[in-house]
């Protein structure tokens, strides 16, 4: 897993770029992040992952810190269930913005209201923009809300991908790459009652619509969505609605590096936030764990004990 931890983030970025050379987005050379890392504002910063799931130190992974990512998951879980419109998700929004600003990120927010089957709810998308030298944007994304279900804290479903994007933001915000990288944190991915075209994906639908109106959606060369990426035994399947070229590039590169045991060639289908961008012509890939077979998807068992710092670390770097 040590060599894996040095390469997989590059695979994920390559899958987004297709033929674009994102050489300025590596944690190396003059664009290296500062060795002085802002402290976690999380009270869970000291929450240790279980020994068997220890992540390698950041100096061996290009800077990505699996323990920090694990602490971000622990912090989110400490707020309890975080469905859209809840007091807990508002606490999380404050936490996300505080963390991102502490990394030097330029933070934009879009507070909006959404008509849902349980009433009109306040929601908020959070977006950071890391400038680049050339036209074109690579958009990375996660959702940070949890399913509206009693005792559901969404450690993996919502928590893990949000933690990964926070850690990527910490590494990327100090840099100035060849191409711009945006990182979006969507509210309202989960359905409030029954998944449908109108119940669920509230945040990504809102952002895709706004970017279409502004014309900025034309700048997005590729969209990479992460979801359910922190499980101890995570497996990643080819998501069938994603742009084939992006899926093929990611999986083929993983296979060449010997990681087929993680990136399996089996197919899965996931209705997710990438759909909002696919429908508007943006090439997109949903990198999502095998939620159908993980044994805890959308149950109260999706708790911190399901998360591995090693998985958070190893998959992305």
Short mmCIF file of C-alpha atoms in Angstrom, two decimals:
data_model
loop_
_atom_site.label_atom_id
_atom_site.label_comp_id
_atom_site.label_asym_id
_atom_site.label_seq_id
_atom_site.Cartn_x
_atom_site.Cartn_y
_atom_site.Cartn_z
CA UNK A 1 0.00 0.00 0.00
CA UNK A 2 2.98 2.34 0.40
CA UNK A 3 3.57 2.66 -3.35
CA UNK A 4 -0.16 2.89 -3.91
CA UNK A 5 -0.31 5.89 -1.61
CA UNK A 6 2.11 7.77 -3.85
CA UNK A 7 0.21 7.29 -7.10
CA UNK A 8 -3.55 7.05 -6.84
CA UNK A 9 -4.25 10.76 -6.49
CA UNK A 10 -2.46 11.25 -9.80
CA UNK A 11 -4.71 8.58 -11.31
CA UNK A 12 -7.80 10.40 -10.11
CA UNK A 13 -6.61 13.71 -11.50
CA UNK A 14 -5.59 12.05 -14.78
CA UNK A 15 -9.07 10.65 -15.11
CA UNK A 16 -10.42 14.17 -14.92
CA UNK A 17 -7.95 15.60 -17.38
CA UNK A 18 -8.08 13.07 -20.21
CA UNK A 19 -5.56 14.75 -22.53
CA UNK A 20 -4.97 17.88 -20.43
CA UNK A 21 -1.56 18.12 -18.78
CA UNK A 22 -2.19 19.27 -15.21
CA UNK A 23 1.49 19.41 -14.35
CA UNK A 24 1.06 22.40 -12.07
CA UNK A 25 -1.22 20.54 -9.69
CA UNK A 26 1.40 18.19 -8.28
CA UNK A 27 2.70 18.56 -4.76
CA UNK A 28 6.27 19.01 -5.96
CA UNK A 29 8.74 21.61 -7.16
CA UNK A 30 8.02 25.29 -6.67
CA UNK A 31 4.31 24.55 -6.25
CA UNK A 32 4.82 22.40 -3.17
CA UNK A 33 2.51 23.19 -0.26
CA UNK A 34 4.03 24.84 2.75
CA UNK A 35 5.55 22.53 5.29
CA UNK A 36 3.81 24.63 7.94
CA UNK A 37 0.39 23.06 8.14
CA UNK A 38 -2.51 24.89 9.77
CA UNK A 39 -3.78 23.01 12.77
CA UNK A 40 -7.12 21.28 12.63
CA UNK A 41 -9.76 23.38 14.30
CA UNK A 42 -11.54 20.08 14.87
CA UNK A 43 -11.90 18.98 18.47
CA UNK A 44 -11.55 15.49 17.00
CA UNK A 45 -8.08 16.20 15.65
CA UNK A 46 -6.55 13.80 18.11
CA UNK A 47 -9.04 11.02 17.37
CA UNK A 48 -6.71 8.15 16.43
CA UNK A 49 -7.62 5.65 13.71
CA UNK A 50 -7.41 2.04 14.79
CA UNK A 51 -3.88 0.67 14.61
CA UNK A 52 -4.61 -1.69 11.70
CA UNK A 53 -5.83 1.27 9.67
CA UNK A 54 -2.89 3.60 10.29
CA UNK A 55 -2.02 5.79 7.34
CA UNK A 56 1.57 6.40 6.23
CA UNK A 57 3.07 9.73 7.33
CA UNK A 58 2.47 12.66 4.95
CA UNK A 59 6.16 13.00 4.11
CA UNK A 60 5.81 9.64 2.34
CA UNK A 61 2.60 10.48 0.49
CA UNK A 62 3.31 13.79 -1.20
CA UNK A 63 1.72 15.68 1.67
CA UNK A 64 -1.71 14.07 1.97
CA UNK A 65 -2.36 13.23 5.62
CA UNK A 66 -4.71 10.32 6.21
CA UNK A 67 -4.86 11.00 9.93
CA UNK A 68 -6.01 14.55 9.30
CA UNK A 69 -8.64 13.25 6.90
CA UNK A 70 -9.79 10.71 9.49
CA UNK A 71 -10.06 13.51 12.06
CA UNK A 72 -12.25 15.45 9.65
CA UNK A 73 -14.59 12.45 9.43
CA UNK A 74 -14.61 12.20 13.23
CA UNK A 75 -15.47 15.88 13.52
CA UNK A 76 -18.38 15.54 11.13
CA UNK A 77 -19.72 12.51 12.97
CA UNK A 78 -19.45 14.43 16.26
CA UNK A 79 -22.15 16.81 15.02
CA UNK A 80 -24.56 13.88 14.73
CA UNK A 81 -26.97 13.43 11.80
CA UNK A 82 -26.56 16.30 9.32
CA UNK A 83 -29.53 16.38 6.95
CA UNK A 84 -30.13 19.53 4.93
CA UNK A 85 -31.70 22.35 6.91
CA UNK A 86 -30.69 20.96 10.30
CA UNK A 87 -28.83 22.78 13.04
CA UNK A 88 -26.07 20.18 12.78
CA UNK A 89 -25.42 20.84 9.11
CA UNK A 90 -25.19 24.55 9.85
CA UNK A 91 -22.47 23.76 12.38
CA UNK A 92 -20.72 21.70 9.73
CA UNK A 93 -20.97 24.54 7.22
CA UNK A 94 -19.22 26.83 9.67
CA UNK A 95 -16.55 24.19 10.23
CA UNK A 96 -15.94 23.66 6.52
CA UNK A 97 -15.64 27.37 5.83
CA UNK A 98 -13.32 27.88 8.80
CA UNK A 99 -11.05 25.05 7.72
CA UNK A 100 -10.94 26.15 4.08
CA UNK A 101 -10.12 29.74 5.00
CA UNK A 102 -7.36 28.53 7.33
CA UNK A 103 -5.73 26.87 4.29
CA UNK A 104 -5.74 30.15 2.39
CA UNK A 105 -8.56 29.08 0.09
CA UNK A 106 -10.82 31.63 -1.54
CA UNK A 107 -14.26 30.51 -0.39
CA UNK A 108 -17.51 31.27 -2.18
CA UNK A 109 -20.91 30.28 -0.80
CA UNK A 110 -24.31 30.05 -2.41
CA UNK A 111 -27.13 30.04 0.13
CA UNK A 112 -30.41 29.06 -1.47
CA UNK A 113 -33.72 27.49 -0.54
CA UNK A 114 -35.12 24.31 -2.01
CA UNK A 115 -38.66 23.03 -2.20
CA UNK A 116 -38.62 19.48 -0.85
CA UNK A 117 -41.24 16.89 0.15
CA UNK A 118 -40.67 17.91 3.79
CA UNK A 119 -40.97 21.63 3.18
CA UNK A 120 -38.85 24.52 1.96
CA UNK A 121 -35.32 24.11 3.33
CA UNK A 122 -32.28 26.39 3.49
CA UNK A 123 -29.23 24.92 1.78
CA UNK A 124 -25.72 26.10 1.06
CA UNK A 125 -23.14 25.13 -1.54
CA UNK A 126 -19.50 25.91 -0.81
CA UNK A 127 -17.00 26.40 -3.63
CA UNK A 128 -13.29 27.12 -3.66
CA UNK A 129 -11.41 28.22 -6.75
CA UNK A 130 -7.70 27.61 -7.19
CA UNK A 131 -6.48 29.66 -10.16
CA UNK A 132 -4.51 28.32 -13.08
CA UNK A 133 -2.40 29.77 -15.84
CA UNK A 134 -4.51 28.54 -18.78
CA UNK A 135 -8.20 28.44 -19.63
CA UNK A 136 -10.11 25.44 -18.38
CA UNK A 137 -11.29 24.15 -15.02
CA UNK A 138 -11.13 20.77 -13.35
CA UNK A 139 -14.03 20.49 -10.90
CA UNK A 140 -13.74 18.11 -7.95
CA UNK A 141 -16.79 17.58 -5.76
CA UNK A 142 -18.41 15.90 -2.79
CA UNK A 143 -21.68 16.20 -0.90
CA UNK A 144 -21.57 16.95 2.82
CA UNK A 145 -25.18 16.39 3.90
CA UNK A 146 -26.43 13.11 5.37
CA UNK A 147 -29.56 11.08 4.78
CA UNK A 148 -32.65 12.20 6.70
CA UNK A 149 -32.80 9.11 8.91
CA UNK A 150 -32.77 8.64 12.66
CA UNK A 151 -29.28 7.95 14.07
CA UNK A 152 -27.66 8.16 10.63
CA UNK A 153 -24.31 9.95 10.92
CA UNK A 154 -22.95 9.13 7.46
CA UNK A 155 -19.30 8.56 8.30
CA UNK A 156 -18.67 7.08 4.86
CA UNK A 157 -21.64 8.43 2.91
CA UNK A 158 -20.90 12.10 2.99
CA UNK A 159 -18.24 12.19 5.70
CA UNK A 160 -15.37 10.40 3.97
CA UNK A 161 -15.45 12.23 0.64
CA UNK A 162 -15.88 15.57 2.41
CA UNK A 163 -12.79 14.80 4.48
CA UNK A 164 -10.80 13.91 1.37
CA UNK A 165 -11.79 17.15 -0.35
CA UNK A 166 -10.81 19.17 2.72
CA UNK A 167 -7.39 17.56 2.70
CA UNK A 168 -7.00 18.13 -1.04
CA UNK A 169 -7.97 21.77 -0.54
CA UNK A 170 -5.28 22.11 2.12
CA UNK A 171 -2.69 20.86 -0.37
CA UNK A 172 -3.92 22.64 -3.48
CA UNK A 173 -4.98 26.08 -2.27
CA UNK A 174 -1.38 27.31 -1.76
CA UNK A 175 -0.52 26.28 -5.32
CA UNK A 176 -0.95 27.92 -8.70
CA UNK A 177 -1.37 25.19 -11.28
CA UNK A 178 -1.36 25.06 -15.04
CA UNK A 179 -5.15 24.71 -15.01
CA UNK A 180 -7.64 25.94 -12.46
CA UNK A 181 -9.02 23.46 -9.95
CA UNK A 182 -12.34 24.11 -8.27
CA UNK A 183 -13.60 22.06 -5.34
CA UNK A 184 -17.33 22.00 -4.61
CA UNK A 185 -19.04 20.92 -1.41
CA UNK A 186 -22.69 20.24 -2.24
CA UNK A 187 -25.60 20.43 0.16
CA UNK A 188 -28.75 18.38 -0.44
CA UNK A 189 -27.49 15.35 -2.35
CA UNK A 190 -29.69 13.00 -0.34
CA UNK A 191 -33.40 12.69 -1.05
CA UNK A 192 -35.64 13.94 1.73
CA UNK A 193 -38.23 11.23 1.11
CA UNK A 194 -37.94 9.29 -2.16
CA UNK A 195 -35.12 9.63 -4.68
CA UNK A 196 -36.29 11.18 -7.93
CA UNK A 197 -35.33 13.83 -10.47
CA UNK A 198 -36.77 16.44 -8.11
CA UNK A 199 -35.96 14.93 -4.70
CA UNK A 200 -32.20 14.71 -4.29
CA UNK A 201 -29.12 16.35 -5.85
CA UNK A 202 -30.46 19.76 -4.81
CA UNK A 203 -27.04 21.35 -4.42
CA UNK A 204 -25.45 20.02 -7.59
CA UNK A 205 -28.54 20.91 -9.62
CA UNK A 206 -28.39 24.43 -8.19
CA UNK A 207 -24.68 24.86 -8.97
CA UNK A 208 -24.93 23.39 -12.47
CA UNK A 209 -27.83 25.74 -13.24
CA UNK A 210 -25.99 28.80 -11.93
CA UNK A 211 -22.83 27.95 -13.85
CA UNK A 212 -24.90 27.47 -16.99
CA UNK A 213 -26.51 30.89 -16.58
CA UNK A 214 -23.12 32.56 -16.03
CA UNK A 215 -21.50 30.62 -18.86
CA UNK A 216 -18.81 29.25 -16.54
CA UNK A 217 -19.96 25.68 -17.10
CA UNK A 218 -18.30 25.83 -20.51
CA UNK A 219 -14.95 26.23 -18.74
CA UNK A 220 -15.23 22.86 -16.99
CA UNK A 221 -13.09 20.32 -18.84
CA UNK A 222 -13.96 17.46 -16.48
CA UNK A 223 -15.86 16.80 -13.28
CA UNK A 224 -14.72 14.26 -10.67
CA UNK A 225 -17.19 13.32 -7.96
CA UNK A 226 -16.08 11.39 -4.88
CA UNK A 227 -18.61 9.53 -2.73
CA UNK A 228 -18.32 6.75 -0.13
CA UNK A 229 -14.52 6.54 -0.34
CA UNK A 230 -13.38 5.78 3.21
CA UNK A 231 -14.40 2.22 4.01
CA UNK A 232 -11.85 -0.22 5.40
CA UNK A 233 -12.55 -2.67 2.58
CA UNK A 234 -13.54 -0.17 -0.07
CA UNK A 235 -13.90 -1.38 -3.64
CA UNK A 236 -14.51 0.89 -6.61
CA UNK A 237 -16.59 -0.22 -9.57
CA UNK A 238 -17.03 1.36 -12.99
CA UNK A 239 -20.02 3.69 -12.76
CA UNK A 240 -22.05 3.07 -15.89
CA UNK A 241 -23.48 6.56 -16.50
CA UNK A 242 -20.10 8.30 -16.18
CA UNK A 243 -18.21 9.50 -19.24
CA UNK A 244 -16.55 6.32 -20.60
CA UNK A 245 -13.28 8.02 -21.53
CA UNK A 246 -12.78 9.24 -17.96
CA UNK A 247 -13.67 5.88 -16.44
CA UNK A 248 -11.43 4.01 -18.87
CA UNK A 249 -8.47 6.28 -18.25
CA UNK A 250 -8.73 5.97 -14.49
CA UNK A 251 -9.23 2.19 -14.48
CA UNK A 252 -6.64 1.49 -17.18
CA UNK A 253 -4.02 3.55 -15.37
CA UNK A 254 -4.85 1.82 -12.10
CA UNK A 255 -4.50 -1.58 -13.78
CA UNK A 256 -1.10 -0.68 -15.24
CA UNK A 257 0.08 0.25 -11.77
CA UNK A 258 -1.18 -3.06 -10.38
CA UNK A 259 -4.21 -1.81 -8.44
CA UNK A 260 -6.96 -3.83 -10.09
CA UNK A 261 -7.91 -5.31 -6.73
CA UNK A 262 -9.22 -1.87 -5.72
CA UNK A 263 -10.43 -0.62 -9.10
CA UNK A 264 -12.51 -3.58 -10.19
CA UNK A 265 -13.86 -3.94 -13.70
CA UNK A 266 -17.35 -4.82 -12.51
CA UNK A 267 -19.98 -2.23 -13.33
CA UNK A 268 -22.33 -0.41 -11.01
CA UNK A 269 -24.96 2.24 -11.54
CA UNK A 270 -25.22 5.24 -9.25
CA UNK A 271 -27.59 8.18 -9.53
CA UNK A 272 -25.48 10.90 -7.96
CA UNK A 273 -24.38 14.52 -8.18
CA UNK A 274 -22.44 13.92 -11.39
CA UNK A 275 -25.78 13.57 -13.19
CA UNK A 276 -26.45 17.28 -12.78
CA UNK A 277 -23.35 18.06 -14.84
CA UNK A 278 -23.63 15.20 -17.33
CA UNK A 279 -27.06 16.52 -18.30
CA UNK A 280 -25.42 19.84 -19.21
CA UNK A 281 -22.73 18.30 -21.37
CA UNK A 282 -19.84 18.22 -18.86
CA UNK A 283 -17.63 15.09 -19.00
CA UNK A 284 -17.97 13.55 -15.54
CA UNK A 285 -17.00 10.50 -13.52
CA UNK A 286 -18.43 9.28 -10.23
CA UNK A 287 -15.75 7.57 -8.18
CA UNK A 288 -17.94 5.78 -5.69
CA UNK A 289 -17.40 2.88 -3.34
CA UNK A 290 -19.40 -0.31 -3.78
CA UNK A 291 -22.25 0.87 -1.58
CA UNK A 292 -24.56 -1.97 -2.60
CA UNK A 293 -22.31 -4.57 -0.97
CA UNK A 294 -20.58 -2.69 1.85
CA UNK A 295 -23.17 -3.84 4.39
CA UNK A 296 -23.93 -0.48 5.98
CA UNK A 297 -25.07 1.90 3.23
CA UNK A 298 -27.91 4.15 4.42
CA UNK A 299 -28.08 2.44 7.80
CA UNK A 300 -27.12 3.70 11.27
CA UNK A 301 -24.14 1.34 11.04
CA UNK A 302 -22.41 3.83 8.72
CA UNK A 303 -20.37 5.07 11.67
CA UNK A 304 -16.78 6.03 12.41
CA UNK A 305 -15.72 2.43 13.01
CA UNK A 306 -16.23 1.75 9.29
CA UNK A 307 -13.63 4.33 8.26
CA UNK A 308 -9.95 3.68 7.61
CA UNK A 309 -7.33 6.41 7.58
CA UNK A 310 -5.31 4.14 5.32
CA UNK A 311 -8.13 4.02 2.77
CA UNK A 312 -8.61 7.77 2.90
CA UNK A 313 -4.88 8.18 2.35
CA UNK A 314 -4.11 5.34 -0.03
CA UNK A 315 -6.90 5.91 -2.50
CA UNK A 316 -6.08 9.53 -3.14
CA UNK A 317 -2.33 9.63 -3.26
#
